[in-house]
Tab-separated table of C-alpha atoms in Angstrom:
chain	number	residue	atom	x	y	z
A	29	MET	CA	80.220	33.379	-18.395
A	30	SER	CA	83.783	32.863	-17.194
A	31	ALA	CA	84.946	34.140	-13.817
A	32	VAL	CA	87.029	36.791	-15.585
A	33	ALA	CA	84.074	37.937	-17.655
A	34	ALA	CA	81.938	38.144	-14.526
A	35	VAL	CA	84.301	40.527	-12.758
A	36	TRP	CA	83.114	44.141	-12.919
A	37	VAL	CA	80.113	42.893	-14.840
A	38	TRP	CA	78.305	46.237	-14.655
A	39	ALA	CA	81.230	48.101	-16.194
A	40	GLY	CA	83.127	45.596	-18.238
A	41	ALA	CA	86.367	44.299	-16.773
A	42	TRP	CA	89.720	46.013	-16.396
A	43	LEU	CA	91.164	43.513	-13.967
A	44	ASP	CA	92.299	39.995	-14.597
A	45	GLY	CA	90.899	37.057	-12.645
A	46	THR	CA	93.260	37.662	-9.723
A	47	GLY	CA	92.266	41.319	-9.403
A	48	ALA	CA	95.458	42.613	-10.981
A	49	PRO	CA	95.310	45.293	-13.687
A	50	THR	CA	96.386	44.173	-17.127
A	51	GLY	CA	98.104	46.046	-19.930
A	52	HIS	CA	101.526	47.421	-20.760
A	53	GLN	CA	101.256	50.276	-18.242
A	54	ALA	CA	99.910	48.138	-15.407
A	55	ALA	CA	102.895	48.867	-13.175
A	56	ALA	CA	101.653	52.390	-12.510
A	57	ALA	CA	98.210	51.150	-11.542
A	58	GLN	CA	99.729	48.458	-9.335
A	59	GLY	CA	101.774	51.052	-7.509
A	60	ALA	CA	98.576	53.014	-6.906
A	61	GLY	CA	96.866	50.031	-5.263
A	62	VAL	CA	94.318	49.244	-7.978
A	63	ASP	CA	95.778	45.738	-8.196
A	64	ARG	CA	94.963	45.130	-4.528
A	65	PHE	CA	91.221	44.983	-5.218
A	66	ARG	CA	90.093	41.375	-5.057
A	67	PRO	CA	86.970	40.798	-7.144
A	68	THR	CA	83.979	39.119	-5.551
A	69	VAL	CA	82.853	36.638	-8.198
A	70	PRO	CA	79.978	36.692	-8.656
A	71	PRO	CA	79.134	40.003	-6.955
A	72	LYS	CA	77.088	39.306	-3.826
A	73	PRO	CA	74.381	41.340	-2.083
A	74	LEU	CA	75.486	43.037	1.113
A	75	PRO	CA	74.135	41.585	4.348
A	76	ALA	CA	71.762	43.978	6.101
A	77	PHE	CA	73.188	46.138	8.889
A	78	THR	CA	72.419	49.561	10.289
A	79	PHE	CA	74.539	52.520	11.346
A	80	THR	CA	73.953	56.203	12.014
A	81	ASP	CA	74.994	59.471	10.455
A	82	GLY	CA	76.445	62.459	12.278
A	83	GLU	CA	72.958	63.604	13.261
A	84	GLY	CA	72.136	60.287	14.883
A	85	ARG	CA	69.740	59.190	12.153
A	86	PRO	CA	69.640	55.458	11.316
A	87	ARG	CA	71.065	54.613	7.904
A	88	THR	CA	71.508	51.520	5.750
A	89	MET	CA	73.562	50.822	2.644
A	90	ALA	CA	70.334	50.339	0.673
A	91	GLU	CA	70.005	54.148	0.655
A	92	PHE	CA	73.008	54.353	-1.682
A	93	LYS	CA	71.618	51.991	-4.322
A	94	GLY	CA	72.154	53.331	-7.820
A	95	LYS	CA	75.652	54.604	-7.031
A	96	VAL	CA	79.056	53.014	-7.042
A	97	VAL	CA	80.010	53.113	-3.359
A	98	LEU	CA	83.422	52.843	-1.777
A	99	LEU	CA	82.590	51.556	1.720
A	100	ASN	CA	85.597	52.065	3.963
A	101	LEU	CA	85.596	50.431	7.422
A	102	TRP	CA	87.964	52.325	9.708
A	103	ALA	CA	88.683	53.540	13.242
A	104	THR	CA	90.548	56.474	14.762
A	105	TRP	CA	92.928	54.128	16.615
A	106	CYS	CA	94.004	52.386	13.383
A	107	GLY	CA	97.260	53.842	12.041
A	108	PRO	CA	96.768	52.898	8.360
A	109	CYS	CA	93.182	54.210	8.566
A	110	VAL	CA	94.365	57.578	9.856
A	111	LYS	CA	96.973	57.781	7.105
A	112	GLU	CA	94.493	57.175	4.276
A	113	MET	CA	91.608	59.330	5.532
A	114	PRO	CA	92.809	62.586	3.896
A	115	SER	CA	93.048	60.839	0.515
A	116	LEU	CA	89.539	59.411	0.948
A	117	ASP	CA	88.334	62.931	1.708
A	118	ARG	CA	89.984	64.262	-1.448
A	119	LEU	CA	88.529	61.380	-3.487
A	120	GLN	CA	85.023	62.197	-2.279
A	121	GLY	CA	85.615	65.828	-3.174
A	122	ALA	CA	86.761	64.863	-6.668
A	123	LEU	CA	84.233	62.146	-7.567
A	124	GLY	CA	81.382	62.313	-5.049
A	125	GLY	CA	77.957	62.952	-6.537
A	126	ASP	CA	75.026	61.193	-8.166
A	127	ARG	CA	77.117	58.285	-9.429
A	128	PHE	CA	79.775	57.779	-6.756
A	129	GLN	CA	79.964	57.994	-2.972
A	130	VAL	CA	82.625	57.322	-0.357
A	131	VAL	CA	81.065	55.998	2.838
A	132	ALA	CA	83.750	56.076	5.515
A	133	LEU	CA	82.129	54.056	8.302
A	134	SER	CA	83.760	54.467	11.691
A	135	THR	CA	83.741	51.435	13.968
A	136	ASP	CA	84.919	53.447	16.980
A	137	ARG	CA	83.003	52.517	20.120
A	138	GLY	CA	83.030	56.185	21.090
A	139	GLY	CA	80.886	57.081	18.069
A	140	GLY	CA	80.643	60.758	17.188
A	141	ALA	CA	82.560	61.811	20.272
A	142	ALA	CA	85.623	60.140	18.755
A	143	VAL	CA	85.029	60.882	15.076
A	144	VAL	CA	83.909	64.530	14.973
A	145	PRO	CA	87.033	65.943	16.674
A	146	PHE	CA	89.167	63.586	14.592
A	147	TYR	CA	87.662	65.022	11.390
A	148	ALA	CA	88.262	68.538	12.660
A	149	LYS	CA	91.876	67.793	13.564
A	150	LEU	CA	92.677	66.344	10.125
A	151	GLY	CA	90.620	68.896	8.197
A	152	ILE	CA	88.254	66.238	6.810
A	153	ALA	CA	85.541	68.272	5.088
A	154	LYS	CA	84.064	66.243	2.214
A	155	LEU	CA	83.332	62.926	3.904
A	156	GLY	CA	80.085	62.439	5.770
A	157	VAL	CA	80.134	61.232	9.376
A	158	TYR	CA	78.942	57.629	9.514
A	159	LEU	CA	79.084	55.735	12.788
A	160	ASP	CA	78.886	52.071	13.739
A	161	PRO	CA	79.835	51.935	17.440
A	162	LYS	CA	78.072	48.577	17.892
A	163	GLY	CA	80.173	46.988	15.160
A	164	GLU	CA	77.249	45.695	13.113
A	165	SER	CA	79.209	46.165	9.904
A	166	MET	CA	82.109	44.144	11.262
A	167	THR	CA	79.811	41.239	12.071
A	168	ALA	CA	77.924	41.452	8.773
A	169	LEU	CA	80.892	41.934	6.444
A	170	GLY	CA	83.574	39.950	8.258
A	171	PRO	CA	86.681	42.012	7.506
A	172	ARG	CA	89.974	40.482	8.612
A	173	GLY	CA	91.238	43.839	9.852
A	174	LEU	CA	91.078	47.590	9.408
A	175	PRO	CA	91.013	49.390	7.119
A	176	THR	CA	88.964	47.229	4.762
A	177	THR	CA	87.269	48.807	1.761
A	178	LEU	CA	84.448	47.322	-0.286
A	179	LEU	CA	83.613	48.447	-3.795
A	180	ILE	CA	79.840	48.176	-4.137
A	181	ASP	CA	78.077	48.182	-7.478
A	182	PRO	CA	74.898	50.166	-8.228
A	183	GLU	CA	72.778	47.118	-7.406
A	184	GLY	CA	74.090	47.126	-3.856
A	185	ARG	CA	76.376	44.124	-4.304
A	186	GLU	CA	79.953	43.692	-3.135
A	187	ALA	CA	81.996	43.657	-6.334
A	188	ALA	CA	85.487	43.769	-4.840
A	189	ARG	CA	87.363	44.175	-1.577
A	190	LEU	CA	90.673	45.794	-0.689
A	191	GLU	CA	92.458	45.206	2.608
A	192	GLY	CA	94.836	47.774	4.077
A	193	GLY	CA	95.446	51.412	3.271
A	194	VAL	CA	96.148	53.013	-0.107
A	195	GLU	CA	96.402	56.505	-1.557
A	196	TRP	CA	92.820	56.761	-2.752
A	197	ASP	CA	93.181	59.913	-4.821
A	198	SER	CA	96.200	58.846	-6.851
A	199	PRO	CA	95.699	59.527	-10.575
A	200	GLU	CA	95.473	55.810	-11.354
A	201	MET	CA	92.969	55.000	-8.606
A	202	THR	CA	90.884	58.083	-9.392
A	203	ALA	CA	90.783	57.147	-13.086
A	204	PHE	CA	89.766	53.596	-12.256
A	205	LEU	CA	86.956	54.666	-9.911
A	206	ARG	CA	85.791	57.363	-12.323
A	207	THR	CA	85.462	54.646	-14.977
A	208	MET	CA	83.400	52.507	-12.609
A	209	ALA	CA	81.140	55.460	-11.758
A	210	GLY	CA	80.738	56.386	-15.419
A	211	ALA	CA	79.710	52.842	-16.279
A	212	ALA	CA	77.133	52.943	-13.478
A	213	ASP	CA	75.440	55.808	-15.293
A	214	GLY	CA	75.216	53.821	-18.498
A	215	ALA	CA	78.128	55.571	-20.166
A	216	ALA	CA	80.234	53.524	-22.512
A	217	PRO	CA	83.183	52.636	-20.312
A	218	GLN	CA	86.692	53.363	-21.525
A	219	PRO	CA	89.626	51.726	-19.741
A	220	PRO	CA	91.819	54.124	-17.775
A	221	ALA	CA	95.397	54.453	-18.957
A	222	GLY	CA	97.290	51.231	-18.342
A	223	LEU	CA	94.203	49.059	-17.911
A	224	VAL	CA	92.703	46.985	-20.676
A	225	ARG	CA	89.400	45.226	-20.895
A	226	THR	CA	89.465	41.501	-20.212
A	227	GLY	CA	86.987	38.712	-20.592
A	228	GLY	CA	84.455	38.130	-23.311
């Protein structure tokens, strides 16, 4: 299997080997940030780390197995993180369910004391509160900065990574992620507008 064919192996591929969308309407998808995903070839299992939810209960990423997960590492002091949080909230509202989940994991050292009022101030209502004040995720996943977002396949493997902020609920990004989530459920995937299947 070629590297291109291996990308997005659970859904078929709609990115070329560099992570860029292909097709005659790719410019729209590129403007939406889809092209900024960098595939992890082959997809690799996530290192183990723990965090807590808003009730203080310990959680792990293994609990989300079976879903496509958008794992967003962020902090309240990070300007690009703050800017993209409302769009992540809208994305979770639009796609969240049995096949797709946004896990916005705060790395704030202040934990819930920093995040809960932040959510209230911005009107964040769809995202769950997930807290990593000890920075275990940062050590395990090794992001180069914040925000960093990992696209995780239903087997719990990192399939792609995107650094920096984007508008997560743009039509192009939503279509792309809906396709990924549909493929996770065994549906025959159809490329979103402007993206074509690559690889053999």
